[in-house]
Amino acid sequence: DAGVTQSPTHLIKTRGQHVTLRCSPISGHKSVSWYQQVLGQGPQFIFQYYEKEERGRGNFPDRFSARQFPNYSSELNVNALLLGDSALYLCASSLRHTYGYTFGSGTRLTVV
Amino acid sequence: AQRVTQPEKLLSVFKGAPVELKCNYSYSGSPELFWYVQYSRQRLQLLLRHISRESIKGFTADLNKGETSFHLKKPFAQEEDSAMYYCALGGSDYGGSQGNLIFGKGTKLSVKP
């Protein structure tokens, strides 16, 4: 099993641009969550999707959006990028919440 | 409000010494608590779940609802335990899958030879 895979691994964007980050969950996992991790902080919850429906949204502006596809992969979109969006974006999947989540290696986004 | 507090940014111990990484939480419902570990240059990994009451790599953690704590303990630290440790709180108001974890800021454990 490849685990949770995320692409790209690194990305540099300019302020005002938009970005799409991709995540493939572990096979059989229907729940996918997105987190933002800023240097020196723990991951902060952005979105959760379960069975292609949004089940949770963290305290992030509407510039952040996400979706889950029929194969349970997911995309995180961020519009009108700000310098403060520079962070590691983590995707995690789970078979069942009480089992805990398996995290991907993340996408390092740098906004210049 | 849901919150996780890890009071120590850095914990430094010698090999063979006991380790306790503190975690306190604030949550009005029935909490689900986890410890995640991140070794150098590796991805975040699940270490323990309170619901399973297991011991992994010699680490244990007991949920104390009275003190709202979920401290991580190991009687004899090893150098390979050096890593970043995050306590995470699960649970939400949603009736279905509850996927939003609230993480503490993390404690960096350094085990010296």
PDB file of C-alpha atoms in Angstrom, chain A residues 8-93:
ATOM      1  CA  PRO A   8       3.135  18.198  -5.661  1.00  0.00           C
ATOM      2  CA  THR A   9       5.681  17.954  -2.855  1.00  0.00           C
ATOM      3  CA  HIS A  10       6.835  21.539  -3.234  1.00  0.00           C
ATOM      4  CA  LEU A  11       5.274  24.555  -4.897  1.00  0.00           C
ATOM      5  CA  ILE A  12       6.171  28.207  -5.247  1.00  0.00           C
ATOM      6  CA  LYS A  13       3.434  30.652  -6.171  1.00  0.00           C
ATOM      7  CA  THR A  14       3.075  34.400  -6.437  1.00  0.00           C
ATOM      8  CA  ARG A  15       0.665  36.458  -4.360  1.00  0.00           C
ATOM      9  CA  GLY A  16      -2.759  36.605  -5.951  1.00  0.00           C
ATOM     10  CA  GLN A  17      -2.411  33.311  -7.812  1.00  0.00           C
ATOM     11  CA  HIS A  18      -4.402  30.214  -7.076  1.00  0.00           C
ATOM     12  CA  VAL A  19      -3.187  26.733  -6.277  1.00  0.00           C
ATOM     13  CA  THR A  20      -4.560  23.189  -6.374  1.00  0.00           C
ATOM     14  CA  LEU A  21      -3.167  20.505  -4.114  1.00  0.00           C
ATOM     15  CA  ARG A  22      -3.990  16.860  -4.597  1.00  0.00           C
ATOM     16  CA  CYS A  23      -4.330  13.895  -2.283  1.00  0.00           C
ATOM     17  CA  SER A  24      -4.888  10.186  -2.794  1.00  0.00           C
ATOM     18  CA  PRO A  25      -6.036   8.362   0.341  1.00  0.00           C
ATOM     19  CA  ILE A  26      -5.182   4.853   1.369  1.00  0.00           C
ATOM     20  CA  SER A  27      -7.272   2.372  -0.573  1.00  0.00           C
ATOM     21  CA  GLY A  28     -10.572   1.830   1.196  1.00  0.00           C
ATOM     22  CA  HIS A  29     -10.400   5.017   3.231  1.00  0.00           C
ATOM     23  CA  LYS A  30     -13.437   7.164   2.578  1.00  0.00           C
ATOM     24  CA  SER A  31     -12.602  10.026   4.898  1.00  0.00           C
ATOM     25  CA  VAL A  32     -10.085  12.668   3.855  1.00  0.00           C
ATOM     26  CA  SER A  33      -9.040  15.686   5.852  1.00  0.00           C
ATOM     27  CA  TRP A  34      -6.830  18.656   5.070  1.00  0.00           C
ATOM     28  CA  TYR A  35      -4.588  20.479   7.518  1.00  0.00           C
ATOM     29  CA  GLN A  36      -2.321  23.504   7.361  1.00  0.00           C
ATOM     30  CA  GLN A  37       0.887  23.419   9.356  1.00  0.00           C
ATOM     31  CA  VAL A  38       2.812  26.615   9.853  1.00  0.00           C
ATOM     32  CA  LEU A  39       6.371  26.397  11.131  1.00  0.00           C
ATOM     33  CA  GLY A  40       6.457  25.889  14.880  1.00  0.00           C
ATOM     34  CA  GLN A  41       2.771  25.047  15.177  1.00  0.00           C
ATOM     35  CA  GLY A  42       0.701  21.917  15.189  1.00  0.00           C
ATOM     36  CA  PRO A  43      -1.451  21.113  12.163  1.00  0.00           C
ATOM     37  CA  GLN A  44      -4.633  23.176  11.898  1.00  0.00           C
ATOM     38  CA  PHE A  45      -7.801  21.641  10.503  1.00  0.00           C
ATOM     39  CA  ILE A  46      -9.086  23.027   7.207  1.00  0.00           C
ATOM     40  CA  PHE A  47     -11.636  20.557   5.783  1.00  0.00           C
ATOM     41  CA  GLN A  48     -12.954  17.062   6.171  1.00  0.00           C
ATOM     42  CA  TYR A  49     -14.744  15.082   3.480  1.00  0.00           C
ATOM     43  CA  TYR A  50     -16.519  11.788   3.951  1.00  0.00           C
ATOM     44  CA  GLU A  51     -18.223   9.948   1.145  1.00  0.00           C
ATOM     45  CA  LYS A  52     -17.739  13.007  -1.092  1.00  0.00           C
ATOM     46  CA  GLU A  53     -19.588  15.313   1.270  1.00  0.00           C
ATOM     47  CA  GLU A  54     -18.063  18.081   3.315  1.00  0.00           C
ATOM     48  CA  ARG A  55     -18.355  17.074   6.957  1.00  0.00           C
ATOM     49  CA  GLY A  56     -16.291  19.738   8.605  1.00  0.00           C
ATOM     50  CA  ARG A  57     -14.687  23.083   7.942  1.00  0.00           C
ATOM     51  CA  GLY A  58     -12.115  24.844  10.054  1.00  0.00           C
ATOM     52  CA  ASN A  59     -11.683  28.545  10.607  1.00  0.00           C
ATOM     53  CA  PHE A  60     -10.310  29.413   7.169  1.00  0.00           C
ATOM     54  CA  PRO A  61     -11.502  32.067   4.710  1.00  0.00           C
ATOM     55  CA  ASP A  62     -13.659  31.277   1.692  1.00  0.00           C
ATOM     56  CA  ARG A  63     -10.537  31.455  -0.478  1.00  0.00           C
ATOM     57  CA  PHE A  64     -10.006  27.880   0.659  1.00  0.00           C
ATOM     58  CA  SER A  65     -12.168  25.204  -0.914  1.00  0.00           C
ATOM     59  CA  ALA A  66     -11.952  21.484  -1.422  1.00  0.00           C
ATOM     60  CA  ARG A  67     -13.732  18.566  -2.975  1.00  0.00           C
ATOM     61  CA  GLN A  68     -13.657  14.792  -2.947  1.00  0.00           C
ATOM     62  CA  PHE A  69     -14.026  12.679  -6.047  1.00  0.00           C
ATOM     63  CA  PRO A  70     -15.853   9.356  -6.550  1.00  0.00           C
ATOM     64  CA  ASN A  71     -12.555   7.482  -6.068  1.00  0.00           C
ATOM     65  CA  TYR A  72     -12.170   9.314  -2.719  1.00  0.00           C
ATOM     66  CA  SER A  73      -9.171  11.344  -3.833  1.00  0.00           C
ATOM     67  CA  SER A  74      -9.363  15.002  -2.933  1.00  0.00           C
ATOM     68  CA  GLU A  75      -8.269  18.443  -4.019  1.00  0.00           C
ATOM     69  CA  LEU A  76      -7.628  21.519  -1.929  1.00  0.00           C
ATOM     70  CA  ASN A  77      -7.895  24.830  -3.758  1.00  0.00           C
ATOM     71  CA  VAL A  78      -6.691  28.164  -2.502  1.00  0.00           C
ATOM     72  CA  ASN A  79      -7.493  31.354  -4.405  1.00  0.00           C
ATOM     73  CA  ALA A  80      -5.938  34.812  -4.193  1.00  0.00           C
ATOM     74  CA  LEU A  81      -2.880  33.543  -2.391  1.00  0.00           C
ATOM     75  CA  LEU A  82      -1.418  35.592   0.416  1.00  0.00           C
ATOM     76  CA  LEU A  83       2.071  35.448   1.878  1.00  0.00           C
ATOM     77  CA  GLY A  84       0.517  34.028   5.030  1.00  0.00           C
ATOM     78  CA  ASP A  85      -0.700  30.978   3.129  1.00  0.00           C
ATOM     79  CA  SER A  86       2.870  29.733   3.006  1.00  0.00           C
ATOM     80  CA  ALA A  87       2.818  26.491   4.949  1.00  0.00           C
ATOM     81  CA  LEU A  88       2.937  22.728   4.794  1.00  0.00           C
ATOM     82  CA  TYR A  89      -0.429  21.360   3.688  1.00  0.00           C
ATOM     83  CA  LEU A  90      -1.182  17.905   4.982  1.00  0.00           C
ATOM     84  CA  CYS A  91      -3.747  15.444   3.810  1.00  0.00           C
ATOM     85  CA  ALA A  92      -4.910  12.598   6.032  1.00  0.00           C
ATOM     86  CA  SER A  93      -7.222   9.667   5.454  1.00  0.00           C
TER      87      SER A  93
END
